[in-house]
Coordinates of C-alpha atoms and ligand atoms in Angstrom, one line a residue:
X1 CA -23.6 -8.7 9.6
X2 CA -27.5 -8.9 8.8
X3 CA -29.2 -12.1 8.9
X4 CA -29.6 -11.9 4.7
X5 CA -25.8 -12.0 4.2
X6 CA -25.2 -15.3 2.4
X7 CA -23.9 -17.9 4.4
X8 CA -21.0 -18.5 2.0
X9 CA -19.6 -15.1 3.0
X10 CA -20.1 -15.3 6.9
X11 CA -16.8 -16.5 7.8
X12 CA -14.7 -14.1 4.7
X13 CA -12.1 -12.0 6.8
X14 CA -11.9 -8.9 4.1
X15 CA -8.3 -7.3 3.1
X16 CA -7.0 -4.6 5.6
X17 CA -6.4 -1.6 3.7
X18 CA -3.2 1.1 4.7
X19 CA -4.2 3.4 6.9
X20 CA -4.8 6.6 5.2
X21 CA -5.1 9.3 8.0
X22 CA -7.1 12.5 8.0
X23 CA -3.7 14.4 10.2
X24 CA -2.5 16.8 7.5
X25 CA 1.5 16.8 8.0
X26 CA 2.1 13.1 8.9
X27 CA 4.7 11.6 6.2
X28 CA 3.1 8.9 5.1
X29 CA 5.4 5.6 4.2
X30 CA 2.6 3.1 4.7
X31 CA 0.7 2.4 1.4
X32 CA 3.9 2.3 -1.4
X33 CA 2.3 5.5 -2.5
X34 CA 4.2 7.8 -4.7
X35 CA 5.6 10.7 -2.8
X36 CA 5.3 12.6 -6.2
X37 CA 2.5 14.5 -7.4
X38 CA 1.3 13.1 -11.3
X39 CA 2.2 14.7 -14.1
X40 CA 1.4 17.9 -14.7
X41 CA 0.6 17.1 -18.6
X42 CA -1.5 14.3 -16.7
X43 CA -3.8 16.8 -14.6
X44 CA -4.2 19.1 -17.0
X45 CA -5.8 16.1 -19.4
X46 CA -7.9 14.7 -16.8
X47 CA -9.4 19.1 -16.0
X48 CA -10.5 19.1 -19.6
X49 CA -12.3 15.8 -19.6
X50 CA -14.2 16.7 -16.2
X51 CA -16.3 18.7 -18.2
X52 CA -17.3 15.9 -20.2
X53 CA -18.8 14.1 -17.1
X54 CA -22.4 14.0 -18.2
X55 CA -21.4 11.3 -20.6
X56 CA -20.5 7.6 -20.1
X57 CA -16.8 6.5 -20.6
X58 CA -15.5 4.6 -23.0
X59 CA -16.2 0.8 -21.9
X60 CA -13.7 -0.9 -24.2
X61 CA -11.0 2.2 -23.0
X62 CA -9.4 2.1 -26.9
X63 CA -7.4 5.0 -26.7
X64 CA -5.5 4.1 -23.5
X65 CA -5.0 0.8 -24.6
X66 CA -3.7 1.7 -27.8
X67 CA -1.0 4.1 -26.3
X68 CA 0.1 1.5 -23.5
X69 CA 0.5 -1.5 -26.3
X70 CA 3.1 1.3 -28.1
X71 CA 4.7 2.4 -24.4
X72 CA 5.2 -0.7 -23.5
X73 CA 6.7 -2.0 -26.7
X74 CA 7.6 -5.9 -27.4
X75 CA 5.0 -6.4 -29.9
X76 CA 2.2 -6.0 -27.4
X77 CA -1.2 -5.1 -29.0
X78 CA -4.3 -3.0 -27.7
X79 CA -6.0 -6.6 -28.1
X80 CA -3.8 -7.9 -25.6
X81 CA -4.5 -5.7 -22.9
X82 CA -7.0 -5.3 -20.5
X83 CA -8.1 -2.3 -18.2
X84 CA -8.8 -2.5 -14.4
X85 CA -9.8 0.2 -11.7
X86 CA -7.1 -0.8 -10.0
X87 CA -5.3 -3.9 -10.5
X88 CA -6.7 -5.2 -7.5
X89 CA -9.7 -5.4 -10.3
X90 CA -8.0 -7.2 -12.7
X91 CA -6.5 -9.4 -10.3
X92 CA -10.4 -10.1 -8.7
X93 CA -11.7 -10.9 -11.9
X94 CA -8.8 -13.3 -12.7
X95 CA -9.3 -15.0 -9.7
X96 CA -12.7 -15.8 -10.1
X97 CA -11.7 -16.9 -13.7
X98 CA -9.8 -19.3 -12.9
X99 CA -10.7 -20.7 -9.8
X100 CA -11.0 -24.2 -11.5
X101 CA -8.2 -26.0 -9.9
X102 CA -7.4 -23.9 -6.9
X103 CA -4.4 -21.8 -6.2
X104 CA -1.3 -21.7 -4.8
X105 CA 0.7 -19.0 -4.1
X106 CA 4.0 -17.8 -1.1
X107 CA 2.9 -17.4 2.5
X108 CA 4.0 -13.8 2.3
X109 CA 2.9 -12.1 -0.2
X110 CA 0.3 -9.4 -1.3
X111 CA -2.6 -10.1 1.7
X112 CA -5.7 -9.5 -1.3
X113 CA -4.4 -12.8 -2.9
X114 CA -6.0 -15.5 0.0
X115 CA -9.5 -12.8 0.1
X116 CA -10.0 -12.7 -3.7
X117 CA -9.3 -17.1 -3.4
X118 CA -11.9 -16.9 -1.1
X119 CA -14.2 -14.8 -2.2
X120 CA -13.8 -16.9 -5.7
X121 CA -14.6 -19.9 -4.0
X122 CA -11.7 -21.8 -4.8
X123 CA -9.0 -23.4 -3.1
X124 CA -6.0 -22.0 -1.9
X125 CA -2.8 -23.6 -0.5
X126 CA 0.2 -20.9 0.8
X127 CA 3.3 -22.2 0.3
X128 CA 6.0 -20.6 2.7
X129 CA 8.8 -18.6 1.5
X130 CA 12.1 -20.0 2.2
X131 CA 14.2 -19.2 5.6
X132 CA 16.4 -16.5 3.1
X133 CA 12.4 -14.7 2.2
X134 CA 12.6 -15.8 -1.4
X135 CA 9.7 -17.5 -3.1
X136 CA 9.5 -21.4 -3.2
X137 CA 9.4 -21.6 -6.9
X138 CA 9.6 -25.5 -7.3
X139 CA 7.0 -26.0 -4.4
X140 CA 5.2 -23.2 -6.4
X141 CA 5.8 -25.2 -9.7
X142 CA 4.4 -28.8 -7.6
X143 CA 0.6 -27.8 -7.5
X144 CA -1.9 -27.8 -9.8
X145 CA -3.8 -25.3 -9.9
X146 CA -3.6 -21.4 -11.0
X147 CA -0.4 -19.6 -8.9
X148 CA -0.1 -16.2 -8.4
X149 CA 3.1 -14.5 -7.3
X150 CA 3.8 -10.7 -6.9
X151 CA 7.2 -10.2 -8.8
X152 CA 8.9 -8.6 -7.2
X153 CA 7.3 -9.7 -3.9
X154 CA 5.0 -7.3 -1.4
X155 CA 6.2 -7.0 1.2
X156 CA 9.8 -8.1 0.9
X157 CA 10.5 -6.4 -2.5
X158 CA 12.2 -9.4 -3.7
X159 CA 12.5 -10.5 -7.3
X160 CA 12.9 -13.7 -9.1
X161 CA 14.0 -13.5 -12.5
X162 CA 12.5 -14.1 -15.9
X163 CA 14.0 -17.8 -16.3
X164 CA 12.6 -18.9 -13.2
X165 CA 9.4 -17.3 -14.3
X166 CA 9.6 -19.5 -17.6
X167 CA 10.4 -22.6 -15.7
X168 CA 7.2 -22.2 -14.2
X169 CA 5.1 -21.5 -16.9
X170 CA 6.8 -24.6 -18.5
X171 CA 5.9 -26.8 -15.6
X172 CA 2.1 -26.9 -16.3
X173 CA 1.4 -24.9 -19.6
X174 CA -2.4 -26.3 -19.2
X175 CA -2.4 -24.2 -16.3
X176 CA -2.6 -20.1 -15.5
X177 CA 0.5 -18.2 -14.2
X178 CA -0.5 -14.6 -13.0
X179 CA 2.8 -12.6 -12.2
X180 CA 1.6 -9.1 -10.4
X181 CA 4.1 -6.6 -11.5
X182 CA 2.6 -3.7 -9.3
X183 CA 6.4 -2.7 -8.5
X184 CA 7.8 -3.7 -11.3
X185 CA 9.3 -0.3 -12.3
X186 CA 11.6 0.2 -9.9
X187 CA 14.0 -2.5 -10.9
X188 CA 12.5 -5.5 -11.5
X189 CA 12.5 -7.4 -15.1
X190 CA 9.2 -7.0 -16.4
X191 CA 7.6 -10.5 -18.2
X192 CA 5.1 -9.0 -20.2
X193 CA 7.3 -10.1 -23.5
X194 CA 7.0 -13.4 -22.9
X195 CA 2.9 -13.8 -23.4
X196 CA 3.6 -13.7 -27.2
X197 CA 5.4 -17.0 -26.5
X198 CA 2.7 -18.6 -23.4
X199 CA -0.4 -18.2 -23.4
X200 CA -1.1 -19.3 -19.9
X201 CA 0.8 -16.1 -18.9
X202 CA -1.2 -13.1 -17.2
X203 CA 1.1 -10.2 -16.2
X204 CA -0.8 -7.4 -13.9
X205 CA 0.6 -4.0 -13.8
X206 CA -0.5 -0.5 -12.4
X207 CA -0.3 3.3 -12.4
X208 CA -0.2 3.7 -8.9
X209 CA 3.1 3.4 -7.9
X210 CA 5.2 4.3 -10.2
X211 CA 2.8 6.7 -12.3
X212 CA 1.8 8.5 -8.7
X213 CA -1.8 7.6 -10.0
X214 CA -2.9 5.3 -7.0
X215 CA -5.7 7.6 -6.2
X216 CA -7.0 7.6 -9.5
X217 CA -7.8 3.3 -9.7
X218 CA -5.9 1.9 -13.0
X219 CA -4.3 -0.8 -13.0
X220 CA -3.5 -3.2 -16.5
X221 CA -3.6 -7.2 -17.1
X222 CA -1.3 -8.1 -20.2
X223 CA -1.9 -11.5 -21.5
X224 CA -2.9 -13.1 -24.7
X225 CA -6.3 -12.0 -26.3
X226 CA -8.1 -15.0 -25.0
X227 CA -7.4 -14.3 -21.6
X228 CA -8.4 -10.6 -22.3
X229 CA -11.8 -12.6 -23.6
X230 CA -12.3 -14.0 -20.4
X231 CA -11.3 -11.3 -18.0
X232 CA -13.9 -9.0 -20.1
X233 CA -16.7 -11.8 -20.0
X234 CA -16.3 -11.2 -16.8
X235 CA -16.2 -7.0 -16.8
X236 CA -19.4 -6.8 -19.2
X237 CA -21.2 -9.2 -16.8
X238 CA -20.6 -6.7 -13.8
X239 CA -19.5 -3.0 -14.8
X240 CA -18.7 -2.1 -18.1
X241 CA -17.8 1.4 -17.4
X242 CA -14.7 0.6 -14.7
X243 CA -13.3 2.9 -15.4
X244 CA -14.1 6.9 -15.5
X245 CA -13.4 9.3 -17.7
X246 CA -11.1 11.2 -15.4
X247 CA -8.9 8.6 -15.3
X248 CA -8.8 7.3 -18.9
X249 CA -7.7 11.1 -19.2
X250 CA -4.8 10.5 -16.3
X251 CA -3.7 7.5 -17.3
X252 CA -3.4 8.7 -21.5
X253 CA -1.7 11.6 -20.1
X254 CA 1.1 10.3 -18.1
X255 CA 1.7 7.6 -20.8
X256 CA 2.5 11.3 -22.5
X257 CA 5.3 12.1 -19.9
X258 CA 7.2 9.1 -19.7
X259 CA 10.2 11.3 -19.0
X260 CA 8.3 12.1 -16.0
X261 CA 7.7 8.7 -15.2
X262 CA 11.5 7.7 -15.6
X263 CA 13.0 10.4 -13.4
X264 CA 10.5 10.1 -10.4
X265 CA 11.5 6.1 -10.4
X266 CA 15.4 6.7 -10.8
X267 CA 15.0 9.0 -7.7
X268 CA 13.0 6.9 -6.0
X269 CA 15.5 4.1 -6.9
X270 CA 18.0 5.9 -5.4
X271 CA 16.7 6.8 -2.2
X272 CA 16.0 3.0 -1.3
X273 CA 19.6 2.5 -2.0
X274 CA 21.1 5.3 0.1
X275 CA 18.0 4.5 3.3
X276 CA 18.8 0.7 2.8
X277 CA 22.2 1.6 3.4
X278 CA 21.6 3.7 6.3
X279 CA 19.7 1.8 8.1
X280 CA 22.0 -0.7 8.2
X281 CA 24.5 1.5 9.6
X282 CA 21.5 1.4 12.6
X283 CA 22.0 -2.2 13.0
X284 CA 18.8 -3.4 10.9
X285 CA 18.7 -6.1 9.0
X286 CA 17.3 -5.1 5.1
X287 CA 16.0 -7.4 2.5
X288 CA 17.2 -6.4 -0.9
X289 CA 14.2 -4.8 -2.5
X290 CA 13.7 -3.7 -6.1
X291 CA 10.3 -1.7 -5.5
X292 CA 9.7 1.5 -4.0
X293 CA 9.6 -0.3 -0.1
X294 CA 12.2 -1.4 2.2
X295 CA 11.5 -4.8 4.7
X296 CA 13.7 -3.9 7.7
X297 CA 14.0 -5.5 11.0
X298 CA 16.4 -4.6 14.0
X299 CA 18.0 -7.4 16.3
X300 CA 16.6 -5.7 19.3
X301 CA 13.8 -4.4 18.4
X302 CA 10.2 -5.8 17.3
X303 CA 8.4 -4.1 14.3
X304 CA 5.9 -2.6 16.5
X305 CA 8.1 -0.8 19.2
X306 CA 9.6 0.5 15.5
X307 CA 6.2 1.6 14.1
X308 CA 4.7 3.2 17.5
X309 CA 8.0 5.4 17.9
X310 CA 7.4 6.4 14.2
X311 CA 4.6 7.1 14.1
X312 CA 4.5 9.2 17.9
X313 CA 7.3 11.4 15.7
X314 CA 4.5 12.1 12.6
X315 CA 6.1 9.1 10.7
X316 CA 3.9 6.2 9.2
X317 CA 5.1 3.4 8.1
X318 CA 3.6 -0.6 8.4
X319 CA 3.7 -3.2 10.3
X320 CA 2.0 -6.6 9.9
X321 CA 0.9 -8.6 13.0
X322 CA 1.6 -12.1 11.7
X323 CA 4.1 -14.9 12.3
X324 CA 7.3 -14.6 10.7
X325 CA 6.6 -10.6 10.2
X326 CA 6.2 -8.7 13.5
X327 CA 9.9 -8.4 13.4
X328 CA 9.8 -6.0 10.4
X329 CA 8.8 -2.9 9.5
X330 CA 7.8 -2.0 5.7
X331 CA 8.6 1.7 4.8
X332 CA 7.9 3.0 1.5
X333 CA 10.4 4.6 -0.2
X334 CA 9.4 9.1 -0.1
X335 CA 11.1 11.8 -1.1
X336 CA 15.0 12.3 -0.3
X337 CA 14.1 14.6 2.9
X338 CA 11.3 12.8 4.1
X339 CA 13.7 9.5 3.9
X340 CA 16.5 11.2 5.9
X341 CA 13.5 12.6 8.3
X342 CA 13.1 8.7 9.1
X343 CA 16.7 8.1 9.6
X344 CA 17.2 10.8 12.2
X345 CA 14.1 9.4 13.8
X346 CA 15.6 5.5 13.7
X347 CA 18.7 6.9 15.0
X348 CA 17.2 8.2 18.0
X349 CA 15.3 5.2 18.5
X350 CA 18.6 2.7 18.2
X351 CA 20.4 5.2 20.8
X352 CA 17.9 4.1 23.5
X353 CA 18.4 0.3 22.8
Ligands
PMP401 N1 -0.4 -6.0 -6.2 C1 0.4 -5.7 -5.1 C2 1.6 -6.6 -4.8 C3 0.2 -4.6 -4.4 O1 1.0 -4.3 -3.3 C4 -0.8 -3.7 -4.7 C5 -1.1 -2.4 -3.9 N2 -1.7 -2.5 -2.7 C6 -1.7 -4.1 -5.7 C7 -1.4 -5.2 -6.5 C8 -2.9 -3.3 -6.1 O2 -2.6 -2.0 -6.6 P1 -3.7 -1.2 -7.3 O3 -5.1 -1.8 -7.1 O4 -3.6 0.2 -6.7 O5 -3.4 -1.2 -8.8

């Protein structure tokens, strides 16, 4: 730290990113990254418009916008969507938007949420998830300020469902719900339908799970058009062009394959299922997740002891050093081989306990 950093920001403890090794080989199960390359219709799109780098992007990203609104159906308009580099973006820029009356959002949940409260200057209270890892919805519903949840949750891949999200949105409508639908894909009930009906509704969503985009930064915020106002009073006070050319082009193009899409999230869908099962045959205990992760824990073994033996073998998965989670391991859901890679691996490991 230099002695010009600005007090305010002298005691911010910054997000801790996945590792994302250099080691060529390793399978990597840490960052709910798709083990699926994009679409090839999506690449080819994004070669063209490389050549077109000499010229700014489109700032108001019309054409993408356009073709989500029709992708994602319900009635939902190019007017009421809103385009991020990442939806760590969106979800920064909401959080400094309404900062007003604090947050509050589960103990365990996406780790960005209590940096961007920070950073925002707003208060934050965590309220703990319950002794089953499901959100406290009514504690949730008690506060007064914006609340955030991640539906389904990181890094349980828990859902709750669309009436408990309307309960909520009932409880205060003078004040901002932001659902973060980041795994929304992989069975989870999307809410974006229901911002025709509340307008203190902001759904986020991105293309880099599902959409095998995450390299490329794009992630969406769905809400009515006056929270699209504020979120891009926001963007054209800090960087109008957020997002580049290369991935407008990515992200038009895999809205173009969405049969693509379908079939990489059924697989993955399935894969979680058959792991889930077999890890239980190991004696693990699994939350029931509807996103492309798994929350495990073993009676007689701690997440860590799990995590070094996995990753010694060229496996990475992650492991969170923090009360109530050092028991688990979270392991992104891969490809079919890599999956039953990991299970050999666990089996060995549960042998020696
Ligand atoms: N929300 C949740 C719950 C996440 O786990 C992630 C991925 N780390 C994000 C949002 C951000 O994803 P991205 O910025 O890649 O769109």
């Amino acid at each position: 730290m230099s002695r010009f950093l600005d007090s305010r920001y002298h005691s911010l403890v910054p997000y801790t990113p996945g590792e994302q090794p250099k080691i060529l080989n390793l399978i990597k199960l840490n960052t709910n990254e798709s083990p699926f390359p994009p679409s090839e219709k999506a690449v080819r799109a994004a070669e063209e418009e490389i050549k077109r780098m000499n010229l700014y992007p489109d700032p108001e990203c019309r054409a993408l916008r356009e073709k989500y609104a029709e992708v994602l159906g319900e009635g939902i308009t190019a007017e009421e969507i809103f385009v991020g580099n990442g939806s760590d973006e969106v979800l920064y820029l909401a959080f400094n938007a309404y900062k007003e009356k604090g947050f509050a959002f589960p103990d365990i949940t996406y780790g960005f949420y209590p940096v961007y409260a920070e950073i925002s200057g707003g208060e934050f209270s965590e309220i703990p998830i319950k002794s089953d890892y499901s959100i406290d919805l009514n504690k949730l519903a008690a506060t007064k300020g914006t609340v955030v949840i991640a539906n389904p949750n990181a890094p349980t891949g828990m859902t709750v469902t669309k009436e408990e999200i309307i309960a909520l949105l009932n409880s205060d409508r003078n004040r901002i719900v932001i659902v973060d639908e980041a795994y929304v894909d992989f069975g989870g009930e999307s809410c974006v339908g229901l911002i025709k009906e509340y307008d203190n509704l902001l759904v986020t969503q991105t293309f880099s799970k599902s959409r095998s985009l995450a390299g490329a930064r794009l992630g969406f915020g769905i809400a009515n058009k006056n929270i699209i106002a504020d979120l891009n009073l926001l963007k054209y006070s800090v960087n109008p062009y957020n997002i580049n050319r290369a991935t407008l082009a990515l992200g038009l193009g895999v809205l173009s394959d969405e049969e693509y899409t379908k079939k990489n999230c059924r697989a993955i869908m399935e894969n979680r299922e058959h792991t889930k099962r077999e890890l239980e045959k190991l004696g693990f205990f699994v939350l029931p997740s509807k996103s492309n992760f798994l929350f495990a824990s073993h009676p007689k073994c701690g997440g860590e002891r799990v995590y070094s033996h996995l990753r010694q073998k060229g496996i990475l998965v992650r492991y969170f050093d923090k009360d109530r989670l050092r028991g688990f391991v979270r392991i992104t859901i891969g490809t079919k081989v890599q999956m039953n890679k990991l299970i050999n691996e666990l089996t060995m490991l549960t042998e020696e306990l």
